[in-house]
Short mmCIF file of C-alpha atoms in Angstrom, two decimals:
data_model
loop_
_atom_site.label_atom_id
_atom_site.label_comp_id
_atom_site.label_asym_id
_atom_site.label_seq_id
_atom_site.Cartn_x
_atom_site.Cartn_y
_atom_site.Cartn_z
CA MET A 9 25.25 -36.57 0.28
CA ASN A 10 23.79 -40.07 -0.54
CA GLY A 11 22.34 -41.11 -3.59
CA THR A 12 22.05 -40.80 -7.63
CA TRP A 13 20.20 -37.80 -8.61
CA MET A 14 19.22 -36.32 -11.91
CA ILE A 15 18.17 -32.74 -13.30
CA TYR A 16 15.51 -33.50 -16.17
CA GLY A 17 15.45 -30.54 -18.58
CA ALA A 18 18.75 -28.87 -17.62
CA ASN A 19 18.64 -27.63 -20.95
CA GLY A 20 16.14 -25.27 -20.05
CA TYR A 21 16.88 -21.54 -18.44
CA THR A 22 16.31 -22.55 -14.83
CA GLY A 23 17.40 -26.12 -15.24
CA GLU A 24 20.68 -25.06 -16.18
CA LEU A 25 21.03 -22.27 -13.65
CA ILE A 26 20.85 -25.34 -11.03
CA ALA A 27 23.11 -27.55 -12.86
CA ARG A 28 25.90 -24.98 -12.97
CA THR A 29 25.27 -23.81 -9.31
CA ALA A 30 25.16 -27.77 -8.32
CA VAL A 31 28.68 -28.31 -9.59
CA GLU A 32 29.67 -24.86 -8.13
CA GLN A 33 28.62 -26.68 -4.92
CA GLY A 34 30.65 -29.89 -5.52
CA LEU A 35 27.61 -31.90 -6.31
CA LYS A 36 27.40 -34.36 -9.45
CA PRO A 37 23.80 -34.66 -10.90
CA ILE A 38 22.98 -36.69 -13.69
CA LEU A 39 21.81 -34.21 -16.77
CA GLY A 40 18.45 -35.65 -18.49
CA GLY A 41 16.10 -34.80 -21.33
CA ARG A 42 15.54 -34.96 -24.74
CA ASN A 43 17.38 -31.89 -26.55
CA LYS A 44 20.56 -33.83 -27.63
CA GLU A 45 22.38 -31.06 -28.59
CA LYS A 46 22.30 -28.88 -25.47
CA ILE A 47 22.01 -31.65 -22.85
CA HIS A 48 25.55 -33.00 -24.38
CA ALA A 49 26.85 -29.72 -24.37
CA LEU A 50 25.90 -28.94 -21.00
CA ALA A 51 27.15 -31.85 -20.18
CA ARG A 52 30.70 -31.80 -21.56
CA GLU A 53 30.92 -28.47 -19.92
CA LEU A 54 30.19 -29.42 -16.81
CA GLY A 55 32.16 -32.67 -16.57
CA LEU A 56 28.62 -34.79 -15.95
CA GLU A 57 27.11 -37.85 -17.18
CA SER A 58 23.97 -37.27 -19.75
CA ARG A 59 21.06 -39.38 -20.47
CA LEU A 60 18.50 -38.91 -23.16
CA PHE A 61 15.08 -39.71 -23.32
CA SER A 62 11.78 -38.54 -23.83
CA LEU A 63 8.60 -39.38 -21.93
CA ASN A 64 6.26 -40.35 -24.88
CA GLU A 65 7.67 -43.97 -23.90
CA SER A 66 7.25 -45.33 -20.43
CA ALA A 67 10.37 -48.36 -21.24
CA ASN A 68 12.73 -45.11 -22.38
CA VAL A 69 11.96 -43.27 -19.12
CA GLN A 70 12.45 -46.71 -17.00
CA GLU A 71 15.69 -47.09 -18.92
CA GLY A 72 16.50 -43.80 -18.13
CA LEU A 73 16.38 -43.58 -14.77
CA ALA A 74 18.28 -46.73 -13.89
CA GLY A 75 20.19 -46.26 -10.98
CA VAL A 76 18.70 -42.71 -10.20
CA ASP A 77 17.62 -42.04 -6.36
CA LEU A 78 15.79 -38.67 -7.05
CA VAL A 79 14.65 -36.68 -10.27
CA LEU A 80 14.28 -32.88 -9.73
CA HIS A 81 12.08 -32.14 -13.00
CA CYS A 82 12.50 -28.80 -14.70
CA ALA A 83 11.22 -29.62 -18.04
CA GLY A 84 8.18 -27.59 -18.72
CA PRO A 85 5.26 -26.91 -19.20
CA PHE A 86 4.54 -29.50 -16.27
CA SER A 87 0.87 -29.82 -17.23
CA VAL A 88 2.09 -32.28 -20.14
CA THR A 89 5.25 -33.59 -18.38
CA SER A 90 4.75 -33.91 -14.76
CA ALA A 91 2.21 -36.56 -14.79
CA PRO A 92 4.17 -39.08 -16.78
CA MET A 93 7.50 -38.55 -14.90
CA ILE A 94 5.64 -39.47 -11.48
CA GLU A 95 4.14 -41.93 -12.72
CA SER A 96 7.53 -43.50 -13.92
CA CYS A 97 9.49 -42.21 -10.74
CA ILE A 98 6.49 -44.05 -8.50
CA GLU A 99 7.24 -47.09 -10.82
CA ALA A 100 10.81 -47.03 -10.26
CA GLY A 101 11.02 -46.17 -6.81
CA VAL A 102 12.51 -42.53 -7.47
CA HIS A 103 11.93 -39.40 -5.28
CA TYR A 104 10.25 -37.22 -7.37
CA LEU A 105 10.66 -33.04 -6.98
CA ASP A 106 9.99 -30.25 -9.50
CA ILE A 107 9.63 -26.43 -9.75
CA THR A 108 6.52 -25.79 -11.48
CA GLY A 109 3.77 -23.18 -10.47
CA GLU A 110 0.61 -24.95 -12.06
CA ILE A 111 -2.08 -25.54 -9.90
CA GLY A 112 -3.60 -28.73 -11.53
CA VAL A 113 -0.09 -30.09 -11.22
CA PHE A 114 -0.25 -29.69 -7.38
CA GLU A 115 -3.34 -31.11 -7.47
CA HIS A 116 -2.55 -34.37 -9.39
CA ALA A 117 0.64 -34.66 -7.22
CA HIS A 118 -1.42 -34.57 -3.94
CA ALA A 119 -4.29 -36.69 -5.43
CA PRO A 120 -4.68 -39.91 -3.61
CA ALA A 121 -4.01 -42.12 -6.89
CA GLN A 122 -0.75 -40.79 -6.69
CA SER A 123 0.05 -40.08 -2.83
CA ASN A 124 -1.14 -43.54 -1.70
CA ARG A 125 1.00 -45.46 -4.33
CA ALA A 126 3.99 -43.43 -3.48
CA GLN A 127 3.51 -44.10 0.05
CA GLU A 128 3.81 -47.92 -0.72
CA ALA A 129 6.52 -47.85 -2.85
CA GLY A 130 8.24 -45.39 -0.31
CA VAL A 131 8.67 -42.43 -3.05
CA VAL A 132 8.65 -38.78 -1.92
CA ILE A 133 6.75 -36.68 -4.31
CA CYS A 134 7.23 -32.64 -3.65
CA SER A 135 6.18 -30.28 -6.43
CA GLY A 136 7.13 -26.89 -6.29
CA VAL A 137 10.63 -26.82 -4.54
CA GLY A 138 11.21 -23.61 -6.34
CA PHE A 139 9.97 -20.05 -5.81
CA ASP A 140 6.68 -21.41 -6.63
CA VAL A 141 5.94 -22.26 -3.86
CA VAL A 142 8.69 -22.29 -0.94
CA PRO A 143 8.73 -18.68 0.32
CA THR A 144 4.90 -18.75 0.54
CA ASP A 145 4.24 -22.21 1.64
CA CYS A 146 6.77 -21.45 4.50
CA ILE A 147 5.02 -18.41 5.36
CA ALA A 148 1.59 -20.46 5.48
CA LEU A 149 3.10 -22.99 7.84
CA LYS A 150 4.12 -20.18 9.88
CA LEU A 151 1.26 -18.56 9.74
CA LYS A 152 -0.81 -21.85 10.82
CA GLU A 153 1.54 -22.27 13.93
CA LEU A 154 1.31 -18.62 14.63
CA LEU A 155 -3.27 -18.98 14.73
CA PRO A 156 -3.85 -22.50 14.50
CA ASN A 157 -7.78 -21.95 14.00
CA ALA A 158 -7.13 -19.55 11.15
CA THR A 159 -9.69 -19.56 8.54
CA HIS A 160 -8.82 -17.35 5.47
CA LEU A 161 -5.17 -17.29 4.25
CA SER A 162 -3.71 -15.19 1.79
CA LEU A 163 -0.18 -14.95 0.36
CA GLY A 164 1.29 -13.02 -2.15
CA PHE A 165 4.64 -11.58 -3.29
CA ASP A 166 6.51 -8.52 -4.92
CA SER A 167 9.43 -8.79 -7.27
CA ASP A 168 11.25 -6.65 -10.18
CA SER A 169 12.35 -10.40 -11.53
CA GLY A 170 12.84 -10.79 -15.07
CA ILE A 171 10.86 -13.79 -16.98
CA SER A 172 12.75 -17.06 -17.87
CA PRO A 173 11.41 -18.60 -21.46
CA GLY A 174 9.80 -21.29 -19.51
CA THR A 175 8.07 -19.02 -16.99
CA TYR A 176 6.62 -16.94 -20.24
CA LYS A 177 5.41 -19.99 -22.04
CA THR A 178 3.50 -21.08 -18.81
CA MET A 179 2.23 -17.67 -18.63
CA LEU A 180 0.89 -17.83 -22.43
CA GLN A 181 -0.51 -21.06 -21.68
CA GLY A 182 -2.93 -19.43 -18.94
CA LEU A 183 -3.85 -16.97 -20.90
CA SER A 184 -7.07 -18.69 -22.08
CA SER A 185 -7.78 -19.22 -18.30
CA GLY A 186 -8.80 -17.12 -15.21
CA SER A 187 -7.84 -16.71 -12.06
CA ALA A 188 -8.87 -19.05 -8.95
CA GLU A 189 -8.98 -19.24 -5.05
CA ARG A 190 -9.59 -21.95 -2.58
CA LYS A 191 -13.31 -21.55 -1.06
CA ASN A 192 -14.43 -23.59 1.60
CA GLY A 193 -11.53 -26.24 0.78
CA ILE A 194 -12.61 -26.12 -3.03
CA ILE A 195 -10.67 -24.93 -5.62
CA THR A 196 -13.23 -22.03 -7.64
CA GLU A 197 -12.50 -20.29 -10.88
CA PHE A 198 -13.26 -16.34 -11.23
CA PRO A 199 -12.44 -13.77 -13.81
CA LEU A 200 -8.85 -12.43 -13.74
CA GLY A 201 -8.95 -8.53 -12.35
CA THR A 202 -12.00 -8.89 -10.35
CA LYS A 203 -10.27 -8.95 -6.93
CA HIS A 204 -8.20 -6.60 -5.82
CA ARG A 205 -6.88 -4.85 -2.46
CA PHE A 206 -3.96 -2.81 -1.04
CA ILE A 207 -1.04 -4.46 0.18
CA ASP A 208 2.04 -3.98 1.96
CA PHE A 209 4.41 -6.95 0.40
CA GLY A 210 7.63 -5.07 2.10
CA ARG A 211 8.00 -2.41 0.31
CA GLY A 212 5.07 0.02 1.40
CA SER A 213 1.22 -0.33 0.39
CA ARG A 214 0.51 -1.30 -2.94
CA SER A 215 -2.75 -2.14 -5.40
CA ALA A 216 -2.96 -5.93 -5.91
CA MET A 217 -4.54 -8.29 -7.55
CA ALA A 218 -5.59 -11.77 -7.11
CA ILE A 219 -3.73 -14.29 -9.34
CA PRO A 220 -4.02 -18.04 -9.72
CA TRP A 221 -0.83 -18.86 -7.90
CA GLY A 222 0.20 -22.49 -6.68
CA ASP A 223 -0.46 -21.94 -3.02
CA VAL A 224 -4.25 -22.27 -3.94
CA SER A 225 -3.39 -25.78 -3.94
CA THR A 226 -0.54 -26.60 -2.17
CA ALA A 227 -1.11 -23.99 1.00
CA PHE A 228 -4.60 -26.20 1.97
CA TYR A 229 -2.17 -29.10 1.85
CA THR A 230 0.27 -27.50 4.23
CA THR A 231 -2.65 -25.59 6.61
CA GLY A 232 -5.39 -27.19 5.88
CA ILE A 233 -7.28 -23.72 5.80
CA PRO A 234 -9.94 -23.93 3.85
CA ASN A 235 -10.25 -20.48 2.00
CA ILE A 236 -6.76 -19.35 0.22
CA ASN A 237 -6.05 -16.49 -2.06
CA THR A 238 -2.86 -15.36 -3.72
CA TRP A 239 -1.84 -11.62 -4.90
CA ILE A 240 0.79 -9.65 -6.65
CA PRO A 241 0.99 -6.07 -6.86
CA MET A 242 -0.13 -4.45 -9.84
CA PRO A 243 -1.31 -1.10 -11.14
CA THR A 244 -4.76 -0.05 -11.04
CA TYR A 245 -4.72 0.40 -14.86
CA LYS A 246 -3.47 -3.29 -15.33
CA ILE A 247 -6.15 -4.62 -13.10
CA LEU A 248 -8.81 -3.13 -15.38
CA GLY A 249 -6.99 -4.29 -18.06
CA ALA A 250 -6.94 -7.65 -17.29
CA ARG A 251 -10.72 -7.82 -16.56
CA LEU A 252 -11.02 -7.15 -20.54
CA MET A 253 -8.66 -10.32 -21.34
CA LYS A 254 -11.93 -12.39 -20.50
CA TRP A 255 -13.25 -11.45 -24.00
CA LEU A 256 -10.23 -12.61 -25.76
CA LYS A 257 -10.34 -16.32 -24.10
CA PRO A 258 -11.26 -18.06 -26.91
CA ILE A 259 -8.95 -16.54 -29.43
CA LEU A 260 -6.03 -17.03 -27.10
CA ALA A 261 -6.75 -20.77 -26.27
CA LYS A 262 -6.67 -21.55 -29.87
CA PRO A 263 -3.50 -24.06 -31.07
CA MET A 264 -2.13 -22.16 -33.90
CA LEU A 265 -1.85 -19.09 -31.86
CA GLN A 266 -0.27 -20.52 -28.99
CA ARG A 267 2.47 -22.20 -31.13
CA ILE A 268 3.08 -18.64 -32.45
CA LEU A 269 3.34 -17.54 -29.45
CA ARG A 270 5.87 -20.15 -28.12
CA THR A 271 7.89 -19.80 -31.03
CA TRP A 272 8.38 -16.00 -30.15
CA VAL A 273 8.88 -16.74 -26.87
CA ASP A 274 12.13 -19.19 -27.88
CA LYS A 275 13.35 -16.64 -30.21
CA SER A 276 12.95 -13.46 -28.40
CA ILE A 277 12.98 -14.23 -24.24
CA THR A 278 16.58 -15.33 -22.84
CA GLY A 279 15.62 -14.68 -18.88
CA PRO A 280 17.36 -12.75 -16.30
CA ASN A 281 21.27 -12.48 -16.34
CA GLU A 282 23.14 -12.62 -13.29
CA GLU A 283 23.31 -8.71 -12.39
CA ALA A 284 19.67 -8.45 -12.93
CA ARG A 285 19.31 -11.66 -10.61
CA LYS A 286 21.19 -10.22 -7.49
CA ASN A 287 19.82 -6.65 -7.76
CA SER A 288 16.19 -7.77 -7.53
CA PRO A 289 15.10 -9.31 -4.18
CA ALA A 290 11.70 -10.93 -3.81
CA TYR A 291 9.29 -9.67 -1.02
CA ILE A 292 7.17 -12.28 0.41
CA TRP A 293 3.80 -11.66 2.64
CA GLY A 294 1.23 -13.73 4.14
CA GLU A 295 -1.95 -12.99 6.44
CA ALA A 296 -4.23 -15.24 8.30
CA THR A 297 -7.41 -14.40 9.98
CA THR A 298 -9.77 -16.51 12.27
CA ALA A 299 -13.62 -16.67 11.93
CA THR A 300 -13.58 -13.89 14.75
CA GLY A 301 -11.00 -11.56 12.90
CA GLU A 302 -7.93 -12.40 14.89
CA LYS A 303 -5.21 -11.67 12.00
CA ARG A 304 -1.25 -12.08 11.85
CA THR A 305 1.05 -10.97 9.09
CA VAL A 306 4.31 -12.55 8.46
CA ARG A 307 6.81 -10.83 5.86
CA ILE A 308 10.24 -12.24 4.78
CA GLN A 309 12.61 -10.83 1.78
CA THR A 310 14.31 -13.64 -0.13
CA ALA A 311 17.11 -13.86 -3.15
CA ASN A 312 15.59 -13.15 -6.55
CA VAL A 313 12.56 -15.67 -7.79
CA TYR A 314 14.92 -17.71 -10.14
CA SER A 315 18.17 -17.45 -7.64
CA LEU A 316 15.55 -18.67 -4.78
CA THR A 317 14.08 -21.67 -6.89
CA VAL A 318 17.75 -22.63 -7.54
CA TYR A 319 18.75 -22.48 -3.80
CA GLY A 320 15.62 -24.51 -2.87
CA ALA A 321 15.64 -26.58 -5.14
CA LEU A 322 19.33 -27.42 -4.22
CA ALA A 323 18.33 -27.60 -0.46
CA ILE A 324 15.63 -29.83 -0.78
CA THR A 325 17.38 -32.65 -3.26
CA THR A 326 20.19 -32.71 -0.99
CA ARG A 327 18.03 -32.83 2.38
CA LEU A 328 16.30 -35.46 0.78
CA LEU A 329 18.64 -37.44 -0.37
CA GLU A 330 20.27 -37.38 2.83
CA ARG A 331 17.24 -38.43 5.10
CA ASP A 332 15.00 -41.43 4.95
CA LEU A 333 11.38 -40.03 4.93
CA PRO A 334 8.46 -41.65 4.75
CA GLY A 335 7.12 -41.87 0.77
CA GLY A 336 3.77 -39.73 -0.13
CA SER A 337 2.90 -36.30 -1.64
CA TYR A 338 4.10 -33.13 0.59
CA THR A 339 4.89 -29.86 0.12
CA PRO A 340 8.15 -28.40 0.99
CA ALA A 341 7.24 -26.91 4.30
CA THR A 342 5.84 -29.94 5.26
CA LEU A 343 8.83 -31.63 4.26
CA PHE A 344 11.19 -29.17 6.13
CA GLY A 345 9.75 -26.87 8.22
CA SER A 346 8.38 -23.12 8.00
CA GLU A 347 12.09 -22.52 8.76
CA LEU A 348 13.25 -23.85 5.40
CA ILE A 349 13.10 -20.34 3.76
CA GLU A 350 14.96 -18.60 6.10
CA GLN A 351 17.72 -20.74 5.86
CA LEU A 352 18.35 -20.36 2.10
CA PRO A 353 21.08 -17.81 0.92
CA GLY A 354 19.58 -14.29 0.26
CA SER A 355 16.40 -14.97 2.69
CA GLY A 356 16.39 -12.41 5.70
CA SER A 357 14.07 -13.64 8.78
CA PHE A 358 10.31 -13.72 9.17
CA GLN A 359 8.91 -10.27 10.35
CA ILE A 360 5.62 -10.93 12.36
CA GLU A 361 2.99 -9.01 13.16
#
């Protein structure tokens, strides 16, 4: 592999998993972040270089990125950290990847203000190189290949995986908002719990609820399909409970309560251990429909959501450093094709109907 790369936010649950697996694969990333104690300790243990810098000062970031060809950004919440890192990467001529699942971050990454400048600078921007959105993005592209004239796209997943501290914090931050879908090319919000159906994600038909998953943004840039919604399995009584959340939104949005909840996460949530990750695969599903009612369905079973994030992030990092690709904003599937997901450890093959 050619080039020097950095994991920024390697002190977090997923960032640390990626760092440890990278070393197991013989890779030597630089570990970056602002948590001095954790970054230095992990770097010493793994025999890696470490750099400490925050994203608050552009000059500090530029110094931290000196000599780096690619940043794998793992420091959430990405709604706060992604934009300054993207800006610094464009200025420094450094490729940018992240493992976000946040719709707003994807929209920012694909906005002309970023995409055009990245193209001019020869910088690749690709948000969502983890579980969100690699498997669903690849299914989206596969469905587009199977049904080029599709007008509607539904994507979703089913998994018994645990939740990491970073993911939990992102979920808490989103409690004050509703759900979202793309209608006629425009992202549109609607109350959580108001849209439901039955879906076979890969292990039998289950009741499911529409959620604001990242593909509401990214699948549009991958496929051009104008109507997109995203789903997870959810018991009916929990769907009804989700509807009641709209009455709590003003309270849940209060900064003081958000700080209390984040502190609780830091003290109480550790993320799934290795055994849990090995025993909880994910089941990915997608459905495309044309204006005349023609329909195709694709499913695939993959590794656990956190293991897949590690595999996806490292695969895209190494492939990008091995190739000379034009700059601009990409999704995982537009970078490396629909078959990318089938090539990752723990993944099966597409099951097409």
